[in-house]
């Protein structure tokens, strides 16, 4: 079967794109390997009517919406390759299956690359977070650690201070803050610890102690980190799509990329990374697909 559109990635962007395409009477295949960025969290915030929803529940509700439209097929498969040839996209999956589509929407999202600190993965998404818009409200009264081991650390601290000014910064021995930034932090009485971290300790996702290599310890139950974000899938690079300065896939307001027939939406294209923004991006890409079909065929 030749699908009108293959949506690659079924987070909020791909799910909303599929909804708009299915309602737009298109034959759609949604290919998703079910490893969204926010899988580590228990609650999602900032999506009106869905504030506080568990990511798993969000997905269940989305699948229920998609099931209403017969043109939508959902396959839980990891896409390994996409080859454009003769105006058709040939899609291969890890399961060894092949699919063909006239257009594709890339909505594969981003992946977080966390600082290389022992134990950090045990707490990411439960007591350590990267986005204050997502989790700042819940931590507004809790003394925080900010692990400033990476680029944009100062910006991250500034943003977190909107919710909570009780912050201790740990640079983990990295040169992540300039002398000017350190001066500003000192004036604001935000302590900076430059000792290297040995490990993070706690249990059941709850951070308790930061242990330093010099034997010192800091008791903190929550905090933020400056996580690096990368494309979760290699297709933008492999297909030769134009990227933005921030590393996202460059699109026009309807999700059209630099290559005809390829559309993109969600964290992997534009941000800021938020569920509601990703869903809207997916919607715009689907509207782009349908608009272009109409323009070509009417
Ligand atoms: C810890 C944490 C907490 C967050 N909390 C919030 C919050 O409270 N509120 C909020 O608005 N946002 C929150 N976010 C951000 C939010 O999760 C993202 O902005 C949103 O999920 C982006 O949606 P997306 O559809 O672009 O990508 P994703 O949700 O990442 O979905 C991408 C999908 O593509 C699939 N995929 C990737 N590669 C392939 C492939 N090769 N083949 C098949 N499928 C593939 C993945 O498995 C995944 O299902 C949080 C993020 C993190 C990390």
CSV table of C-alpha atoms and ligand atoms in Angstrom, one decimal:
chain,number,residue,atom,x,y,z
A,1,UNK,CA,0.0,0.0,0.0
A,2,UNK,CA,1.2,3.5,-0.8
A,3,UNK,CA,0.3,5.7,2.2
A,4,UNK,CA,-0.4,9.4,1.7
A,5,UNK,CA,1.8,10.2,4.7
A,6,UNK,CA,4.1,8.2,7.0
A,7,UNK,CA,4.5,9.9,10.4
A,8,UNK,CA,7.7,8.9,12.0
A,9,UNK,CA,7.6,9.3,15.7
A,10,UNK,CA,4.4,9.2,17.9
A,11,UNK,CA,4.9,11.7,20.6
A,12,UNK,CA,2.5,14.7,20.9
A,13,UNK,CA,3.8,16.0,17.5
A,14,UNK,CA,3.3,12.8,15.6
A,15,UNK,CA,0.0,12.0,17.3
A,16,UNK,CA,-1.5,15.3,16.6
A,17,UNK,CA,-0.2,15.2,13.0
A,18,UNK,CA,-1.8,11.8,12.6
A,19,UNK,CA,-5.1,13.1,14.0
A,20,UNK,CA,-5.2,16.0,11.5
A,21,UNK,CA,-4.2,13.8,8.6
A,22,UNK,CA,-6.8,11.1,9.5
A,23,UNK,CA,-9.5,13.7,9.8
A,24,UNK,CA,-8.3,15.1,6.5
A,25,UNK,CA,-9.2,11.8,4.9
A,26,UNK,CA,-5.6,10.8,4.3
A,27,UNK,CA,-4.2,7.2,4.5
A,28,UNK,CA,-1.6,7.6,7.3
A,29,UNK,CA,0.8,5.2,8.9
A,30,UNK,CA,2.2,6.3,12.3
A,31,UNK,CA,5.5,4.5,13.1
A,32,UNK,CA,6.6,4.8,16.7
A,33,UNK,CA,9.0,2.9,18.9
A,34,UNK,CA,7.5,4.2,22.1
A,35,UNK,CA,10.5,5.9,23.7
A,36,UNK,CA,9.4,9.5,24.3
A,37,UNK,CA,11.7,12.0,26.0
A,38,UNK,CA,9.3,12.4,29.0
A,39,UNK,CA,9.0,8.7,29.7
A,40,UNK,CA,11.0,9.2,32.8
A,41,UNK,CA,8.5,11.6,34.4
A,42,UNK,CA,5.4,10.8,36.4
A,43,UNK,CA,3.4,14.0,35.5
A,44,UNK,CA,3.3,16.5,32.6
A,45,UNK,CA,2.3,20.1,33.1
A,46,UNK,CA,1.3,23.2,31.0
A,47,UNK,CA,-1.0,21.5,28.6
A,48,UNK,CA,-4.4,23.0,29.2
A,49,UNK,CA,-7.1,20.4,30.1
A,50,UNK,CA,-4.2,17.9,30.6
A,51,UNK,CA,-2.2,19.6,33.4
A,52,UNK,CA,-0.6,16.9,35.7
A,53,UNK,CA,-1.4,14.0,33.4
A,54,UNK,CA,0.9,10.9,33.4
A,55,UNK,CA,2.7,10.6,30.0
A,56,UNK,CA,1.2,7.0,29.7
A,57,UNK,CA,-2.3,8.3,30.2
A,58,UNK,CA,-1.7,11.1,27.6
A,59,UNK,CA,-0.7,8.5,25.0
A,60,UNK,CA,-3.7,6.3,25.8
A,61,UNK,CA,-6.1,9.2,25.3
A,62,UNK,CA,-4.4,10.1,22.1
A,63,UNK,CA,-4.7,6.5,20.7
A,64,UNK,CA,-8.4,6.5,21.6
A,65,UNK,CA,-8.8,9.7,19.5
A,66,UNK,CA,-6.9,8.2,16.6
A,67,UNK,CA,-8.9,5.0,16.6
A,68,UNK,CA,-12.0,7.0,15.5
A,69,UNK,CA,-10.5,7.5,12.0
A,70,UNK,CA,-10.2,4.5,9.7
A,71,UNK,CA,-7.4,6.0,7.6
A,72,UNK,CA,-4.9,5.9,10.5
A,73,UNK,CA,-2.7,2.8,11.0
A,74,UNK,CA,-0.4,2.7,14.1
A,75,UNK,CA,2.6,0.5,14.1
A,76,UNK,CA,5.0,0.2,17.1
A,77,UNK,CA,8.2,-0.1,15.1
A,78,UNK,CA,11.5,1.6,15.0
A,79,UNK,CA,12.3,3.2,11.7
A,80,UNK,CA,15.9,2.5,10.6
A,81,UNK,CA,16.0,4.0,7.2
A,82,UNK,CA,14.2,6.3,4.8
A,83,UNK,CA,15.0,6.4,1.1
A,84,UNK,CA,13.4,8.8,-1.3
A,85,UNK,CA,13.1,7.4,-4.8
A,86,UNK,CA,10.8,8.3,-7.7
A,87,UNK,CA,8.6,10.6,-5.6
A,88,UNK,CA,8.0,7.8,-3.0
A,89,UNK,CA,9.6,7.5,0.4
A,90,UNK,CA,10.7,3.9,1.2
A,91,UNK,CA,10.8,3.3,4.9
A,92,UNK,CA,12.5,0.4,6.6
A,93,UNK,CA,12.0,-0.7,10.2
A,94,UNK,CA,14.0,-2.7,12.7
A,95,UNK,CA,11.5,-5.5,12.4
A,96,UNK,CA,12.5,-5.9,8.8
A,97,UNK,CA,9.3,-4.4,7.4
A,98,UNK,CA,9.0,-1.9,4.5
A,99,UNK,CA,6.5,0.8,4.0
A,100,UNK,CA,5.9,3.3,1.2
A,101,UNK,CA,4.5,6.8,1.5
A,102,UNK,CA,4.0,9.9,-0.8
A,103,UNK,CA,5.1,12.2,2.0
A,104,UNK,CA,6.7,11.9,5.5
A,105,UNK,CA,6.5,13.9,8.7
A,106,UNK,CA,9.5,13.6,10.9
A,107,UNK,CA,8.4,13.9,14.5
A,108,UNK,CA,11.1,11.8,16.2
A,109,UNK,CA,11.8,14.3,19.0
A,110,UNK,CA,15.0,14.9,20.9
A,111,UNK,CA,17.0,12.9,23.4
A,112,UNK,CA,18.6,14.3,26.5
A,113,UNK,CA,22.3,13.8,27.0
A,114,UNK,CA,22.9,14.1,30.8
A,115,UNK,CA,26.2,15.1,32.4
A,116,UNK,CA,28.4,12.0,33.0
A,117,UNK,CA,27.8,11.7,36.8
A,118,UNK,CA,27.2,8.4,38.6
A,119,UNK,CA,23.6,7.9,39.6
A,120,UNK,CA,22.2,10.9,37.6
A,121,UNK,CA,19.8,8.6,35.6
A,122,UNK,CA,18.2,7.3,38.8
A,123,UNK,CA,16.9,10.8,39.6
A,124,UNK,CA,16.3,12.4,36.2
A,125,UNK,CA,12.5,13.0,35.8
A,126,UNK,CA,11.7,12.3,39.4
A,127,UNK,CA,13.8,14.7,41.5
A,128,UNK,CA,16.2,16.2,38.9
A,129,UNK,CA,14.7,18.1,36.0
A,130,UNK,CA,15.9,20.2,33.1
A,131,UNK,CA,12.9,22.4,32.4
A,132,UNK,CA,11.6,24.8,35.1
A,133,UNK,CA,8.5,25.5,33.0
A,134,UNK,CA,7.6,21.8,33.3
A,135,UNK,CA,8.6,21.3,37.0
A,136,UNK,CA,9.4,24.6,38.6
A,137,UNK,CA,6.0,25.1,40.3
A,138,UNK,CA,6.3,21.7,42.1
A,139,UNK,CA,9.8,22.7,43.4
A,140,UNK,CA,9.1,26.3,44.3
A,141,UNK,CA,9.6,25.8,48.0
A,142,UNK,CA,12.3,23.1,48.0
A,143,UNK,CA,16.0,24.0,48.4
A,144,UNK,CA,17.6,23.2,45.0
A,145,UNK,CA,20.9,22.1,43.5
A,146,UNK,CA,21.6,23.2,40.0
A,147,UNK,CA,24.2,21.0,38.3
A,148,UNK,CA,25.9,23.4,36.0
A,149,UNK,CA,27.9,20.9,34.0
A,150,UNK,CA,27.4,22.1,30.5
A,151,UNK,CA,26.6,24.9,28.1
A,152,UNK,CA,23.8,27.4,28.9
A,153,UNK,CA,24.2,26.7,32.6
A,154,UNK,CA,24.0,30.4,33.6
A,155,UNK,CA,20.9,30.8,31.5
A,156,UNK,CA,19.4,27.7,33.2
A,157,UNK,CA,20.1,29.1,36.7
A,158,UNK,CA,18.5,32.5,35.7
A,159,UNK,CA,15.4,30.7,34.5
A,160,UNK,CA,15.1,28.5,37.6
A,161,UNK,CA,15.4,31.6,39.8
A,162,UNK,CA,12.0,32.7,38.5
A,163,UNK,CA,10.5,29.9,40.5
A,164,UNK,CA,12.9,29.5,43.4
A,165,UNK,CA,15.9,31.6,44.6
A,166,UNK,CA,17.1,29.0,47.1
A,167,UNK,CA,19.7,27.5,44.7
A,168,UNK,CA,23.2,26.1,45.2
A,169,UNK,CA,25.2,25.6,42.0
A,170,UNK,CA,27.6,22.7,41.5
A,171,UNK,CA,29.8,23.1,38.5
A,172,UNK,CA,31.3,19.6,38.9
A,173,UNK,CA,34.7,21.1,38.4
A,174,UNK,CA,33.8,22.3,34.8
A,175,UNK,CA,34.4,25.8,33.4
A,176,UNK,CA,30.7,26.3,32.8
A,177,UNK,CA,30.5,29.8,34.3
A,178,UNK,CA,32.4,32.9,33.2
A,179,UNK,CA,34.0,35.3,35.7
A,180,UNK,CA,31.3,37.9,34.9
A,181,UNK,CA,28.6,35.3,35.5
A,182,UNK,CA,30.2,34.3,38.8
A,183,UNK,CA,30.2,38.0,39.9
A,184,UNK,CA,26.5,38.3,39.2
A,185,UNK,CA,25.8,35.1,41.1
A,186,UNK,CA,27.9,36.3,44.1
A,187,UNK,CA,25.9,39.6,44.2
A,188,UNK,CA,22.7,37.5,44.3
A,189,UNK,CA,24.2,35.4,47.1
A,190,UNK,CA,23.9,32.2,45.0
A,191,UNK,CA,26.6,29.8,46.2
A,192,UNK,CA,28.8,28.1,43.6
A,193,UNK,CA,30.6,24.8,44.6
A,194,UNK,CA,33.3,23.9,42.1
A,195,UNK,CA,34.2,20.5,43.7
A,196,UNK,CA,34.0,17.5,41.4
A,197,UNK,CA,31.0,15.2,42.0
A,198,UNK,CA,31.6,11.6,42.9
A,199,UNK,CA,28.0,10.4,42.7
A,200,UNK,CA,24.4,11.3,43.4
A,201,UNK,CA,22.7,9.2,46.1
A,202,UNK,CA,19.1,8.5,47.2
A,203,UNK,CA,16.4,5.9,46.7
A,204,UNK,CA,13.3,5.3,44.6
A,205,UNK,CA,14.0,8.3,42.3
A,206,UNK,CA,14.4,10.6,45.3
A,207,UNK,CA,17.7,12.4,45.5
A,208,UNK,CA,19.2,12.8,49.0
A,209,UNK,CA,22.9,13.5,48.8
A,210,UNK,CA,25.5,14.9,46.5
A,211,UNK,CA,28.8,13.2,47.3
A,212,UNK,CA,32.0,15.0,46.2
A,213,UNK,CA,35.3,13.4,45.3
A,214,UNK,CA,37.0,15.3,48.2
A,215,UNK,CA,34.7,13.6,50.7
A,216,UNK,CA,32.3,16.5,51.3
A,217,UNK,CA,28.6,15.9,51.0
A,218,UNK,CA,25.6,18.2,50.3
A,219,UNK,CA,22.1,17.3,51.3
A,220,UNK,CA,19.6,18.2,48.5
A,221,UNK,CA,16.3,16.6,47.6
A,222,UNK,CA,15.7,18.1,44.2
A,223,UNK,CA,17.2,20.2,41.5
A,224,UNK,CA,17.8,21.1,37.9
A,225,UNK,CA,20.6,20.2,35.4
A,226,UNK,CA,21.6,21.7,32.1
A,227,UNK,CA,21.0,18.7,29.8
A,228,UNK,CA,22.2,18.8,26.3
A,229,UNK,CA,19.6,17.9,23.7
A,230,UNK,CA,20.2,16.1,20.4
A,231,UNK,CA,18.1,14.8,17.6
A,232,UNK,CA,16.7,11.4,18.7
A,233,UNK,CA,16.9,10.0,15.2
A,234,UNK,CA,19.5,10.5,12.5
A,235,UNK,CA,17.2,11.1,9.6
A,236,UNK,CA,17.5,14.9,9.3
A,237,UNK,CA,21.2,14.6,8.8
A,238,UNK,CA,21.0,11.5,6.6
A,239,UNK,CA,18.4,13.0,4.3
A,240,UNK,CA,20.4,16.3,4.1
A,241,UNK,CA,17.7,18.5,5.6
A,242,UNK,CA,18.6,22.1,6.4
A,243,UNK,CA,19.0,22.7,10.1
A,244,UNK,CA,18.5,25.8,12.3
A,245,UNK,CA,21.4,27.4,14.4
A,246,UNK,CA,19.9,25.5,17.4
A,247,UNK,CA,20.2,22.1,15.5
A,248,UNK,CA,16.5,21.8,14.8
A,249,UNK,CA,15.1,20.9,11.4
A,250,UNK,CA,14.4,24.1,9.5
A,251,UNK,CA,10.7,24.4,8.5
A,252,UNK,CA,8.3,27.0,7.2
A,253,UNK,CA,5.1,27.8,9.2
A,254,UNK,CA,3.5,24.6,7.6
A,255,UNK,CA,6.2,22.2,8.6
A,256,UNK,CA,7.7,22.1,5.1
A,257,UNK,CA,11.5,21.3,5.2
A,258,UNK,CA,14.1,22.1,2.7
A,259,UNK,CA,13.2,18.9,0.8
A,260,UNK,CA,9.9,18.5,-1.1
A,261,UNK,CA,7.6,15.9,0.5
A,262,UNK,CA,9.4,15.9,3.9
A,263,UNK,CA,7.7,17.8,6.7
A,264,UNK,CA,8.8,18.1,10.3
A,265,UNK,CA,7.2,19.1,13.6
A,266,UNK,CA,7.8,18.9,17.3
A,267,UNK,CA,10.9,19.1,19.5
A,268,UNK,CA,13.1,17.9,16.6
A,269,UNK,CA,12.1,21.0,14.6
A,270,UNK,CA,11.1,24.0,16.7
A,271,UNK,CA,10.7,24.6,20.4
A,272,UNK,CA,10.7,25.5,23.1
A,273,UNK,CA,10.3,21.8,24.0
A,274,UNK,CA,6.8,21.6,25.4
A,275,UNK,CA,4.0,19.1,24.8
A,276,UNK,CA,1.5,21.6,23.7
A,277,UNK,CA,4.0,23.3,21.3
A,278,UNK,CA,5.0,19.9,19.9
A,279,UNK,CA,1.4,19.0,19.3
A,280,UNK,CA,0.8,22.3,17.6
A,281,UNK,CA,3.9,21.8,15.4
A,282,UNK,CA,2.6,18.3,14.4
A,283,UNK,CA,-0.7,19.8,13.5
A,284,UNK,CA,0.9,22.5,11.4
A,285,UNK,CA,3.0,19.9,9.5
A,286,UNK,CA,-0.2,17.9,8.8
A,287,UNK,CA,-2.0,21.0,7.5
A,288,UNK,CA,1.1,21.6,5.3
A,289,UNK,CA,0.8,18.0,3.9
A,290,UNK,CA,-2.9,18.3,3.1
A,291,UNK,CA,-2.6,21.9,1.7
A,292,UNK,CA,0.1,20.7,-0.7
A,293,UNK,CA,-1.9,17.6,-1.8
A,294,UNK,CA,-4.9,19.9,-2.5
A,295,UNK,CA,-2.7,22.4,-4.4
A,296,UNK,CA,-1.2,19.6,-6.6
A,297,UNK,CA,-4.5,17.8,-7.3
A,298,UNK,CA,-7.3,20.3,-7.3
B,1,LIG,C1,12.0,15.0,32.2
B,1,LIG,C2,11.1,15.7,31.3
B,1,LIG,C3,10.0,16.3,31.7
B,1,LIG,C4,9.1,17.0,30.9
B,1,LIG,N1,8.0,17.6,31.4
B,1,LIG,C5,7.2,18.3,30.6
B,1,LIG,C6,6.0,18.9,31.1
B,1,LIG,O1,5.7,18.8,32.2
B,1,LIG,N2,5.3,19.7,30.2
B,1,LIG,C7,5.6,19.8,28.9
B,1,LIG,O2,4.9,20.5,28.2
B,1,LIG,N3,6.7,19.2,28.4
B,1,LIG,C8,7.5,18.5,29.2
B,1,LIG,N4,8.7,17.9,28.7
B,1,LIG,C9,9.0,18.1,27.3
B,1,LIG,C10,8.1,17.2,26.4
B,1,LIG,O3,8.3,15.9,26.8
B,1,LIG,C11,8.5,17.3,24.9
B,1,LIG,O4,8.5,18.7,24.6
B,1,LIG,C12,7.6,16.6,24.0
B,1,LIG,O5,7.5,15.2,24.4
B,1,LIG,C13,8.0,16.7,22.6
B,1,LIG,O6,7.1,15.9,21.8
B,1,LIG,P1,7.6,15.3,20.4
B,1,LIG,O7,6.4,14.7,19.8
B,1,LIG,O8,8.3,16.4,19.6
B,1,LIG,O9,8.7,14.3,20.8
B,1,LIG,P2,8.7,13.0,21.8
B,1,LIG,O10,7.6,13.2,22.8
B,1,LIG,O11,10.1,12.8,22.2
B,1,LIG,O12,8.2,11.8,20.8
B,1,LIG,C14,9.1,11.3,19.8
B,1,LIG,C15,8.6,9.9,19.5
B,1,LIG,O13,9.4,9.5,18.3
B,1,LIG,C16,9.8,8.2,18.6
B,1,LIG,N5,10.9,7.9,17.7
B,1,LIG,C17,12.2,8.4,17.8
B,1,LIG,N6,13.0,7.9,16.8
B,1,LIG,C18,12.2,6.9,16.2
B,1,LIG,C19,12.5,6.0,15.1
B,1,LIG,N7,13.6,5.9,14.5
B,1,LIG,N8,11.5,5.2,14.7
B,1,LIG,C20,10.2,5.3,15.3
B,1,LIG,N9,10.0,6.1,16.3
B,1,LIG,C21,10.9,6.9,16.8
B,1,LIG,C22,10.1,8.1,20.1
B,1,LIG,O14,10.0,6.8,20.5
B,1,LIG,C23,8.9,9.0,20.6
B,1,LIG,O15,7.8,8.2,20.9
B,1,LIG,C24,9.5,17.2,29.5
B,1,LIG,C25,10.7,16.6,29.0
B,1,LIG,C26,11.5,15.9,29.9
B,1,LIG,C27,12.7,15.2,29.4
